[in-house]
Coordinates of C-alpha atoms in Angstrom, one line a residue:
Chain A
M1 CA 23.3 30.3 -10.3
N2 CA 21.8 28.9 -13.3
V3 CA 17.7 28.3 -13.8
K4 CA 18.0 24.8 -12.2
T5 CA 19.6 25.2 -9.2
K6 CA 17.5 28.6 -8.8
L7 CA 13.9 26.8 -8.8
S8 CA 15.6 24.0 -6.7
D9 CA 16.6 26.3 -4.0
Y10 CA 12.7 27.9 -4.3
I11 CA 11.4 24.8 -3.9
N12 CA 13.1 23.6 -1.2
N13 CA 12.7 26.8 0.5
Y14 CA 8.8 26.5 0.2
R15 CA 9.0 22.7 1.1
E16 CA 10.5 23.6 4.5
K17 CA 8.1 26.5 5.3
I18 CA 5.5 23.6 4.5
E19 CA 7.1 21.1 6.6
K20 CA 7.4 23.4 9.8
E21 CA 3.6 24.4 9.4
Y22 CA 2.2 21.3 9.4
K23 CA 4.7 20.2 12.0
H24 CA 3.5 23.1 14.3
Y25 CA -0.2 22.5 13.7
L26 CA 0.1 19.0 14.3
Q27 CA 2.3 19.2 17.6
N28 CA -0.3 21.7 19.5
L29 CA -3.6 19.1 18.5
S30 CA -4.3 17.7 21.7
I31 CA -5.6 14.1 20.4
P32 CA -4.4 10.4 21.1
I33 CA -0.5 9.9 20.6
Q34 CA -1.0 6.7 18.4
L35 CA -3.6 8.8 15.8
K36 CA -1.0 11.6 15.8
N37 CA 1.9 9.1 15.2
S38 CA 0.0 7.6 12.0
M39 CA -1.0 10.9 10.5
L40 CA 2.4 12.4 11.0
Y41 CA 4.2 9.2 9.8
S42 CA 2.1 9.8 6.5
L43 CA 2.7 13.5 6.6
E44 CA 6.8 12.9 7.2
A45 CA 7.8 9.9 4.8
G46 CA 9.3 12.3 2.1
G47 CA 6.8 13.9 -0.3
K48 CA 7.9 16.2 -2.3
R49 CA 5.1 19.1 -1.6
L50 CA 4.5 19.7 -5.1
R51 CA 0.8 20.7 -4.6
P52 CA 1.3 23.0 -1.8
V53 CA 4.6 24.5 -3.6
L54 CA 2.3 25.1 -6.5
L55 CA -0.5 26.6 -4.0
L56 CA 2.3 29.3 -2.9
A57 CA 3.7 29.8 -6.2
S58 CA 0.4 31.0 -7.7
Y59 CA -0.1 33.2 -4.9
E60 CA 2.8 34.9 -5.1
A61 CA 2.3 35.5 -9.0
Y62 CA -0.5 38.2 -7.4
G63 CA -0.2 38.6 -4.0
S64 CA 2.5 39.5 -1.5
D65 CA 2.2 38.4 1.9
I66 CA 2.8 34.1 1.8
Q67 CA 1.5 33.8 5.6
K68 CA -2.3 34.0 3.6
V69 CA -2.0 30.7 2.1
L70 CA 0.4 28.9 4.9
S71 CA -3.1 27.0 6.2
S72 CA -4.4 26.2 2.8
A73 CA -1.4 25.0 1.4
V74 CA -1.0 22.4 4.4
A75 CA -4.6 21.2 4.3
L76 CA -4.1 20.7 0.8
E77 CA -0.9 18.1 1.7
M78 CA -3.1 16.9 4.5
V79 CA -5.8 15.5 1.9
H80 CA -3.0 14.4 -0.4
T81 CA -1.4 12.3 2.3
Y82 CA -5.0 11.4 3.3
S83 CA -5.6 10.1 -0.1
L84 CA -2.4 8.2 -0.4
I85 CA -2.9 6.6 2.8
H86 CA -6.3 4.9 1.9
D87 CA -4.7 4.4 -1.9
D88 CA -2.1 2.1 -0.6
L89 CA -4.8 0.1 1.5
P90 CA -5.1 -3.5 1.0
A91 CA -8.5 -3.4 -0.3
M92 CA -7.4 -0.7 -3.0
D93 CA -3.7 -0.8 -4.2
D94 CA -2.4 -2.8 -1.8
D95 CA 1.0 -1.3 -1.6
D96 CA 3.3 -2.1 1.3
Y97 CA 5.8 0.6 0.3
R98 CA 5.3 4.1 -1.0
R99 CA 8.4 6.6 -1.7
G100 CA 10.8 3.3 -0.6
K101 CA 9.5 3.4 2.9
L102 CA 6.9 1.3 4.3
T103 CA 3.1 2.3 4.2
N104 CA 1.1 3.3 7.1
H105 CA -0.9 0.4 7.8
K106 CA 2.1 -1.9 7.8
V107 CA 3.6 0.4 10.2
F108 CA 0.5 0.7 12.3
N109 CA -2.4 -1.2 11.2
E110 CA -5.4 -1.5 8.8
A111 CA -7.7 0.0 10.9
T112 CA -5.5 3.0 12.4
A113 CA -4.3 4.0 9.0
I114 CA -8.0 4.5 7.7
L115 CA -8.7 6.8 11.0
A116 CA -5.7 8.6 10.5
G117 CA -6.6 9.3 6.7
D118 CA -10.5 9.7 7.9
A119 CA -8.1 12.4 10.7
L120 CA -6.1 14.2 8.0
L121 CA -9.0 14.9 5.4
T122 CA -11.6 16.0 8.2
Y123 CA -8.5 18.0 10.1
S124 CA -7.9 20.0 7.1
F125 CA -11.2 21.7 6.8
A126 CA -10.6 23.4 10.4
L127 CA -7.5 24.6 9.2
I128 CA -8.7 26.9 7.1
A129 CA -12.0 27.6 9.3
N130 CA -9.6 28.6 12.0
D131 CA -7.2 30.9 10.2
P132 CA -7.0 34.6 11.5
L133 CA -5.4 35.8 8.6
L134 CA -8.2 35.1 6.0
N135 CA -11.6 36.6 5.8
D136 CA -15.1 34.5 6.1
R137 CA -15.8 35.2 2.3
E138 CA -12.2 34.1 1.4
K139 CA -12.6 31.0 4.3
V140 CA -16.1 29.7 2.6
N141 CA -14.6 29.9 -1.1
I142 CA -11.7 28.1 -0.4
I143 CA -13.3 25.3 1.4
S144 CA -15.7 25.1 -1.0
R145 CA -13.2 24.4 -3.4
L146 CA -11.2 21.9 -1.3
S147 CA -14.4 20.0 -0.3
V148 CA -15.3 20.0 -4.6
C149 CA -11.9 19.1 -6.0
S150 CA -11.2 16.4 -3.4
G151 CA -14.7 15.1 -3.4
P152 CA -17.1 12.6 -5.4
K153 CA -17.1 15.2 -8.2
G154 CA -13.2 14.8 -7.7
M155 CA -10.6 13.1 -6.8
V156 CA -12.5 10.3 -4.9
G157 CA -14.9 10.6 -8.1
G158 CA -11.5 9.9 -10.4
Q159 CA -10.3 7.2 -7.9
I160 CA -13.4 5.3 -8.3
L161 CA -13.3 5.5 -12.3
D162 CA -9.7 4.4 -12.0
M163 CA -10.4 1.3 -10.2
E164 CA -13.5 0.4 -12.6
A165 CA -10.7 1.4 -15.4
E166 CA -8.1 -1.4 -13.9
N167 CA -7.9 -4.6 -16.3
K168 CA -9.6 -2.7 -19.4
A169 CA -8.7 -1.1 -22.4
V170 CA -9.8 2.7 -21.6
S171 CA -9.7 5.5 -24.6
L172 CA -7.2 8.4 -24.2
D173 CA -10.2 10.4 -23.8
E174 CA -11.4 8.2 -20.9
M175 CA -8.2 8.4 -19.5
E176 CA -7.9 11.9 -19.3
Q177 CA -11.1 12.3 -17.7
I178 CA -9.7 9.8 -14.8
H179 CA -6.3 11.5 -14.5
A180 CA -8.4 15.4 -14.5
L181 CA -10.1 13.7 -11.7
K182 CA -7.8 12.1 -9.8
T183 CA -4.8 14.0 -9.8
G184 CA -6.0 17.3 -12.0
E185 CA -8.5 18.6 -9.5
L186 CA -6.2 18.7 -6.6
L187 CA -3.5 20.7 -8.7
K188 CA -6.5 23.0 -10.0
F189 CA -7.2 23.5 -6.4
A190 CA -3.7 24.6 -5.8
I191 CA -3.2 27.0 -8.4
Y192 CA -6.9 28.4 -7.9
T193 CA -6.6 29.0 -4.3
G194 CA -3.4 30.4 -4.3
A195 CA -4.4 33.2 -7.2
Y196 CA -7.6 33.5 -5.4
V197 CA -6.0 34.7 -2.1
G198 CA -3.7 36.9 -4.2
K199 CA -6.6 38.7 -5.6
A200 CA -6.2 37.6 -9.0
T201 CA -9.4 38.8 -11.5
D202 CA -12.0 35.9 -12.4
K203 CA -10.7 36.4 -15.9
Q204 CA -7.2 35.2 -14.5
L205 CA -8.7 32.5 -12.6
S206 CA -10.2 31.6 -15.7
H207 CA -7.1 31.1 -17.6
L208 CA -4.9 29.6 -14.4
T209 CA -8.0 26.7 -14.2
D210 CA -6.7 26.2 -18.1
F211 CA -3.6 26.0 -17.1
A212 CA -3.9 23.7 -13.9
Y213 CA -5.3 21.3 -16.4
Y214 CA -2.9 21.1 -18.7
L215 CA -0.2 21.0 -16.0
G216 CA -2.1 17.8 -14.4
L217 CA -1.8 15.7 -17.7
I218 CA 1.9 16.9 -18.2
F219 CA 2.6 15.6 -14.7
Q220 CA 0.6 12.2 -15.5
V221 CA 2.1 11.8 -19.2
Q222 CA 5.6 12.3 -17.3
D223 CA 4.9 9.8 -14.7
D224 CA 4.1 6.9 -17.9
I225 CA 6.8 7.9 -19.4
L226 CA 9.5 7.8 -16.5
D227 CA 7.0 3.9 -15.7
V228 CA 9.3 3.0 -19.1
T229 CA 12.5 5.1 -18.8
G230 CA 13.2 5.9 -15.1
E231 CA 15.6 4.4 -12.8
Q232 CA 14.0 2.2 -10.2
E233 CA 16.1 3.9 -7.0
K234 CA 14.7 7.8 -8.7
I235 CA 11.2 6.8 -9.1
G236 CA 10.6 4.7 -6.0
K237 CA 8.5 1.7 -7.7
P238 CA 9.6 -1.0 -9.7
V239 CA 10.4 0.3 -13.5
G240 CA 8.0 -1.1 -15.9
S241 CA 5.5 -2.0 -13.0
D242 CA 2.5 -0.7 -15.2
E243 CA 3.7 -3.0 -18.1
G244 CA 2.3 -6.2 -16.5
N245 CA -1.1 -4.9 -16.0
L246 CA -3.5 -4.0 -18.5
K247 CA -3.9 -0.2 -17.3
S248 CA -3.6 2.0 -20.1
T249 CA -1.0 4.9 -20.0
Y250 CA 0.6 7.4 -22.4
P251 CA 3.5 5.3 -23.7
K252 CA 0.8 1.9 -24.5
L253 CA -1.9 4.1 -26.3
L254 CA 0.8 6.1 -28.1
G255 CA 4.1 4.5 -28.2
L256 CA 6.9 6.2 -25.9
N257 CA 7.8 9.2 -28.8
G258 CA 4.2 9.8 -29.1
A259 CA 3.7 10.2 -25.3
I260 CA 6.8 12.7 -25.6
L261 CA 5.1 14.6 -28.2
Q262 CA 2.0 14.6 -26.4
K263 CA 3.4 16.0 -23.5
E264 CA 5.4 18.8 -25.4
V265 CA 1.9 19.7 -26.8
Y266 CA 0.4 20.2 -23.5
V267 CA 3.4 22.3 -21.8
E268 CA 2.7 24.7 -24.8
K269 CA -0.9 24.8 -24.0
A270 CA 0.3 25.1 -20.2
K271 CA 2.3 28.1 -20.6
Q272 CA 0.4 29.6 -23.2
A273 CA -2.7 29.7 -20.3
L274 CA 0.4 31.5 -17.9
Q275 CA 0.7 34.2 -20.5
D276 CA -3.1 34.8 -20.8
A277 CA -3.2 34.8 -16.7
G278 CA -0.3 37.5 -16.8
A279 CA 1.8 35.1 -15.0
Q280 CA 4.4 34.5 -17.8
T281 CA 7.1 36.0 -15.7
S282 CA 5.8 33.6 -12.5
N283 CA 8.0 30.6 -11.2
L284 CA 4.9 28.7 -12.3
M285 CA 6.8 29.0 -16.0
D286 CA 10.0 27.6 -14.4
L287 CA 7.6 24.5 -12.4
T288 CA 5.6 23.6 -15.9
D289 CA 9.3 22.5 -17.5
Y290 CA 10.7 21.3 -13.9
F291 CA 7.5 18.7 -13.7
S292 CA 7.6 17.8 -17.4
N293 CA 11.5 17.2 -17.1
R294 CA 11.4 15.7 -13.4
D295 CA 13.1 12.5 -13.4
H296 CA 11.2 10.8 -10.0
Chain B
M1 CA -52.9 12.2 21.4
N2 CA -50.7 11.1 23.9
V3 CA -47.2 12.5 24.5
K4 CA -45.4 9.5 22.7
T5 CA -47.5 9.7 19.8
K6 CA -46.9 13.2 19.0
L7 CA -43.2 13.1 19.6
S8 CA -43.4 9.8 17.3
D9 CA -45.1 12.0 14.6
Y10 CA -42.6 14.6 15.5
I11 CA -40.1 12.7 14.7
N12 CA -41.4 10.9 11.7
N13 CA -42.2 14.6 10.2
Y14 CA -38.3 15.4 10.4
R15 CA -37.2 12.4 9.5
E16 CA -39.0 12.3 6.0
K17 CA -37.5 16.3 5.5
I18 CA -34.1 15.1 5.9
E19 CA -34.6 12.1 4.0
K20 CA -35.9 14.2 1.1
E21 CA -33.3 16.6 1.5
Y22 CA -30.3 14.0 1.2
K23 CA -32.0 12.8 -2.0
H24 CA -32.4 15.8 -3.6
Y25 CA -28.8 16.9 -3.1
L26 CA -27.5 13.5 -3.9
Q27 CA -29.4 13.1 -6.8
N28 CA -28.2 15.9 -8.7
L29 CA -24.9 15.3 -8.0
S30 CA -23.2 14.5 -11.1
I31 CA -20.9 11.6 -10.1
P32 CA -19.5 8.0 -11.3
I33 CA -22.6 6.1 -10.4
Q34 CA -21.1 3.1 -8.5
L35 CA -20.2 5.6 -6.3
K36 CA -23.2 7.6 -5.8
N37 CA -25.1 3.9 -5.6
S38 CA -22.4 2.9 -2.3
M39 CA -23.4 6.6 -0.8
L40 CA -26.6 6.2 -1.3
Y41 CA -27.1 2.4 0.0
S42 CA -26.0 3.7 3.2
L43 CA -27.7 6.7 3.8
E44 CA -30.7 4.7 2.8
A45 CA -30.4 1.8 5.7
G46 CA -33.0 3.3 7.7
G47 CA -30.8 4.9 10.5
K48 CA -33.0 6.7 12.6
R49 CA -31.7 10.3 11.6
L50 CA -31.8 11.3 15.6
R51 CA -28.5 13.4 14.9
P52 CA -30.3 15.2 12.4
V53 CA -33.7 15.4 14.4
L54 CA -31.9 17.0 17.4
L55 CA -30.5 19.4 15.0
L56 CA -33.8 20.4 14.1
A57 CA -35.1 20.1 17.4
S58 CA -32.8 22.6 19.0
Y59 CA -32.9 24.9 16.4
E60 CA -36.9 25.2 16.7
A61 CA -36.2 25.8 20.6
Y62 CA -34.8 29.2 19.3
G63 CA -35.3 30.1 15.5
S64 CA -38.2 30.1 13.2
D65 CA -37.1 29.4 9.8
I66 CA -36.4 25.6 9.6
Q67 CA -34.5 25.3 5.8
K68 CA -31.6 27.3 7.3
V69 CA -30.5 24.5 9.2
L70 CA -31.3 21.5 6.5
S71 CA -27.8 21.6 4.8
S72 CA -26.2 21.0 8.3
A73 CA -28.6 18.6 9.3
V74 CA -28.1 16.7 6.3
A75 CA -24.3 16.8 6.3
L76 CA -24.5 15.5 10.1
E77 CA -26.5 12.7 9.0
M78 CA -23.7 12.1 5.8
V79 CA -20.8 12.3 8.6
H80 CA -22.4 9.7 10.5
T81 CA -22.8 7.9 7.7
Y82 CA -19.5 7.6 6.2
S83 CA -18.1 6.7 10.1
L84 CA -20.5 3.5 10.4
I85 CA -19.4 2.4 6.7
H86 CA -15.6 2.8 7.4
D87 CA -16.4 1.3 11.4
D88 CA -17.9 -1.6 9.8
L89 CA -15.0 -2.7 7.4
P90 CA -13.0 -6.1 8.0
A91 CA -10.1 -4.0 9.6
M92 CA -12.5 -2.2 11.8
D93 CA -15.4 -4.1 13.5
D94 CA -15.7 -6.5 10.5
D95 CA -19.5 -6.3 10.6
D96 CA -21.5 -7.9 7.5
Y97 CA -24.9 -6.4 8.7
R98 CA -26.4 -3.5 10.2
R99 CA -29.5 -2.4 11.4
G100 CA -30.8 -6.1 9.8
K101 CA -29.1 -5.1 6.3
L102 CA -25.9 -6.2 5.1
T103 CA -23.0 -3.6 5.2
N104 CA -21.8 -1.5 2.8
H105 CA -18.6 -3.4 1.9
K106 CA -20.4 -6.6 1.6
V107 CA -23.1 -5.3 -0.9
F108 CA -20.3 -3.6 -3.0
N109 CA -16.5 -4.2 -2.4
E110 CA -14.4 -2.6 0.5
A111 CA -12.4 0.0 -2.0
T112 CA -15.7 1.7 -3.1
A113 CA -17.1 1.6 0.3
I114 CA -13.9 3.3 1.7
L115 CA -14.2 5.8 -1.3
A116 CA -18.2 6.3 -0.6
G117 CA -17.2 7.0 3.2
D118 CA -14.3 9.4 2.1
A119 CA -17.1 10.8 -0.7
L120 CA -19.8 11.3 2.1
L121 CA -17.1 13.0 4.6
T122 CA -15.9 15.8 2.1
Y123 CA -19.2 16.4 0.5
S124 CA -20.9 17.0 3.9
F125 CA -18.5 20.6 3.9
A126 CA -19.6 21.4 0.4
L127 CA -23.0 21.1 1.5
I128 CA -22.5 24.0 4.0
A129 CA -19.9 26.0 2.2
N130 CA -22.9 26.0 -0.6
D131 CA -25.8 26.9 1.3
P132 CA -27.4 29.8 -0.1
L133 CA -29.6 30.4 2.9
L134 CA -26.7 30.4 5.4
N135 CA -24.4 33.8 5.5
D136 CA -20.3 33.8 5.6
R137 CA -19.8 34.2 9.1
E138 CA -22.3 31.1 10.0
K139 CA -21.1 28.9 7.1
V140 CA -17.6 29.3 9.0
N141 CA -18.5 28.2 12.3
I142 CA -20.4 25.6 11.1
I143 CA -18.0 24.2 9.2
S144 CA -15.1 24.6 12.1
R145 CA -17.5 22.9 14.8
L146 CA -18.4 19.8 12.0
S147 CA -14.5 19.2 11.5
V148 CA -13.4 19.4 14.8
C149 CA -16.4 17.2 16.5
S150 CA -16.2 14.5 13.5
G151 CA -12.1 15.1 13.3
P152 CA -9.0 14.1 15.5
K153 CA -10.0 16.0 18.6
G154 CA -13.5 14.2 18.5
M155 CA -15.3 11.4 16.7
V156 CA -12.0 10.1 15.0
G157 CA -10.2 10.2 18.4
G158 CA -13.0 8.3 20.2
Q159 CA -13.0 5.9 17.6
I160 CA -8.9 5.4 18.0
L161 CA -9.3 5.4 22.1
D162 CA -12.4 2.7 21.7
M163 CA -10.1 0.4 19.6
E164 CA -7.6 0.5 22.0
A165 CA -9.8 -0.1 24.5
E166 CA -11.1 -3.2 23.6
N167 CA -10.5 -6.8 25.5
K168 CA -8.8 -4.7 28.4
A169 CA -10.5 -3.2 31.2
V170 CA -11.4 0.7 31.5
S171 CA -12.4 2.8 34.4
L172 CA -15.8 4.5 34.1
D173 CA -13.7 7.8 33.5
E174 CA -12.1 6.8 30.9
M175 CA -15.5 4.9 29.2
E176 CA -17.2 8.3 30.0
Q177 CA -14.2 9.9 27.9
I178 CA -14.6 7.4 25.0
H179 CA -18.5 7.9 24.4
A180 CA -18.1 11.3 25.1
L181 CA -15.7 11.4 21.8
K182 CA -17.4 8.6 19.9
T183 CA -20.5 9.5 20.2
G184 CA -20.8 12.6 22.0
E185 CA -19.4 15.0 19.7
L186 CA -21.7 14.9 16.8
L187 CA -24.4 15.0 19.2
K188 CA -23.1 18.2 20.3
F189 CA -22.2 19.3 17.5
A190 CA -26.2 18.7 16.7
I191 CA -27.3 20.2 19.4
Y192 CA -25.1 23.6 19.3
T193 CA -25.8 23.9 15.3
G194 CA -29.4 24.0 15.7
A195 CA -29.1 26.9 18.8
Y196 CA -26.1 28.6 16.7
V197 CA -28.2 29.4 13.7
G198 CA -31.3 30.1 15.8
K199 CA -29.5 32.8 17.4
A200 CA -29.2 31.4 20.9
T201 CA -27.3 33.2 23.1
D202 CA -23.7 32.4 24.1
K203 CA -24.8 31.7 27.8
Q204 CA -27.3 29.1 26.3
L205 CA -25.2 28.0 23.9
S206 CA -22.8 26.8 26.8
H207 CA -25.9 25.0 28.7
L208 CA -26.5 23.5 25.7
T209 CA -23.4 22.0 25.2
D210 CA -23.7 20.5 29.1
F211 CA -27.1 19.2 27.6
A212 CA -25.6 17.7 25.0
Y213 CA -23.1 16.0 26.8
Y214 CA -25.3 14.3 28.9
L215 CA -27.7 13.4 26.4
G216 CA -25.2 11.4 24.6
L217 CA -24.0 9.5 27.5
I218 CA -27.9 8.8 28.1
F219 CA -28.1 7.2 24.8
Q220 CA -24.8 5.2 25.4
V221 CA -26.2 4.0 29.2
Q222 CA -29.3 2.9 26.9
D223 CA -27.4 1.2 24.7
D224 CA -25.8 -0.9 27.1
I225 CA -28.7 -1.8 29.0
L226 CA -30.5 -2.9 26.0
D227 CA -27.4 -5.0 24.9
V228 CA -28.4 -6.6 28.4
T229 CA -32.5 -6.6 28.4
G230 CA -33.2 -5.7 24.5
E231 CA -35.3 -7.8 22.2
Q232 CA -32.7 -9.1 19.6
E233 CA -35.0 -8.3 16.5
K234 CA -35.9 -4.5 17.9
I235 CA -32.0 -3.9 18.7
G236 CA -31.2 -5.8 15.2
K237 CA -28.2 -7.7 16.6
P238 CA -27.7 -10.4 19.1
V239 CA -28.6 -9.9 22.8
G240 CA -25.5 -10.0 25.1
S241 CA -23.1 -9.6 22.3
D242 CA -21.0 -7.3 24.6
E243 CA -21.3 -9.8 27.2
G244 CA -18.3 -12.7 25.2
N245 CA -16.0 -9.9 25.4
L246 CA -14.0 -7.7 27.7
K247 CA -15.5 -4.4 26.3
S248 CA -16.4 -2.2 29.4
T249 CA -20.1 -1.4 29.6
Y250 CA -22.1 1.0 32.5
P251 CA -23.4 -2.9 33.4
K252 CA -20.8 -4.6 33.8
L253 CA -18.8 -1.6 36.1
L254 CA -22.1 -0.7 38.2
G255 CA -24.3 -3.6 37.6
L256 CA -28.3 -3.7 35.5
N257 CA -29.4 -1.3 38.5
G258 CA -26.6 0.7 39.1
A259 CA -26.6 1.8 35.4
I260 CA -30.6 2.6 35.5
L261 CA -29.7 4.4 38.3
Q262 CA -26.7 6.0 36.7
K263 CA -29.0 7.1 33.6
E264 CA -31.6 8.8 35.8
V265 CA -29.2 10.7 37.3
Y266 CA -27.9 12.2 33.5
V267 CA -31.5 12.4 32.8
E268 CA -31.7 15.0 35.7
K269 CA -28.8 16.8 34.5
A270 CA -29.6 16.8 30.9
K271 CA -33.0 18.6 32.2
Q272 CA -31.6 21.2 34.7
A273 CA -29.5 22.0 31.7
L274 CA -32.1 22.5 29.3
Q275 CA -33.8 24.6 31.9
D276 CA -30.9 27.1 32.5
A277 CA -30.8 27.6 28.5
G278 CA -34.5 28.8 28.7
A279 CA -35.4 25.5 26.3
Q280 CA -37.5 24.0 29.4
T281 CA -40.6 23.9 27.1
S282 CA -39.1 22.5 23.5
N283 CA -39.3 19.3 22.4
L284 CA -35.5 18.7 23.3
M285 CA -37.5 17.5 26.6
D286 CA -39.6 15.2 25.5
L287 CA -36.5 13.9 23.6
T288 CA -34.7 13.3 26.0
D289 CA -37.2 11.1 27.6
Y290 CA -37.0 9.6 23.9
F291 CA -33.7 8.4 24.1
S292 CA -33.6 7.3 28.2
N293 CA -36.6 5.2 27.0
R294 CA -35.9 4.0 23.9
D295 CA -36.0 0.0 23.3
H296 CA -33.8 -0.2 20.1

């Protein structure tokens, strides 16, 4: 079995674990049926589960009982999903489709979509707080991180900056700051939380924070590259959709080749950080290449 | 000094404490300025701070160091404020004014209002998780309650039911369930959390949960009564605004006198629960009358 197939199996295996888990949590939740349907619809809408898979992979590099991080992984996917629902709203990006499926507010209605997002965000904290496998110290630490990474200092702050940067030219530095907040902070949460619960040392955690930072940038550069070179049916949106507006992208700022070279620099730095964190033999190494070379 | 003036001073004193506290938290937060302005705008928009005042009063009935519950009180006010911002959105209630001031999305824009709500909700959990005066057990317990009371099983669930009940006739039982979720759950959080941190016994906490339930109903009946009998400049919205739609209210279901009698029943039950909880000499007793007789 080659590396790519092995990694693919690995990702699929964890993806199924996570999907089984969130269904279990939500199905047992006694809440209004329309709200549950709306929450489930977006959770089911076929994400790649990259964030929770990264969280599990990061845990695995240090710890051994994967059950201990399942609630954090599901909470993370819920927070990510809520952010997509709100992002797609008419007042925000006004998207009718995501990953080839109708967006939440198109299937339900705007009010329900807003509330389903609110519910997913809110419930994610209860999931962690009520996990019998975590001790109180761990719960507080994870909740504090999730709140900070996804809140005004993290993801939501990045969304505001991203909105303000639309239709104006921004520098590479400014763009990196936006990406670091908007997408990087949740990746940081994934990498940090897995390793933290797995009892990585503070020094290792510090190197992993660097790793997560570069991984976030790799993710974004590749997104921008795919917008230029990708195939529409794979990436689920029209190729070149960034081109028409003034939105800053890596290929626009550096040219396509420049963007590819920049990505290689980030990959090197990410792998170095993994090595410094003692995680050079973990699946995080292969996942870095996977992120860097993905075609959708 | 009569009871009313004394209680008024009491409320004002705690209100100022809470306002000082959230300003302190937000001003030290390094986040995009437009986001901070939007969050602060709605926090400042002149609420009565009833929920956090109730939390402090509930703490005071059992504990002595009020500092221990300030983060919970501010978190509660932030969650309440986020719910108002989202409730006022065009896709929801579509309100241009609240308490005589322009709503968040009218001053900023819809996207910023959605994100400011998200930010307030998310940040409230970090506030509690990072409070140095609480131990880990207390933090986990408070966060779990806040998440459950404000999430799909609580407030957000009530908002969905309330939306579904618009323009259709509902029974008194159904209406009470909606109110219990939509407004009652946050009051329950306030009453429970104060007493819990103040080290009330489990039995006392159980009676206080009953108290909070009736208090929520008192709050709602009086709201409905004021919609019929109130003065527009005091209640901040046109008198009779519930009349034109099919929305179920206590006066519609029971008549105005029936609604007043129903309120008296709830007041009796609330006070009995306070007595059972050993809180008969606390300010919660006077606050119950205050809620019952408020004119705005």
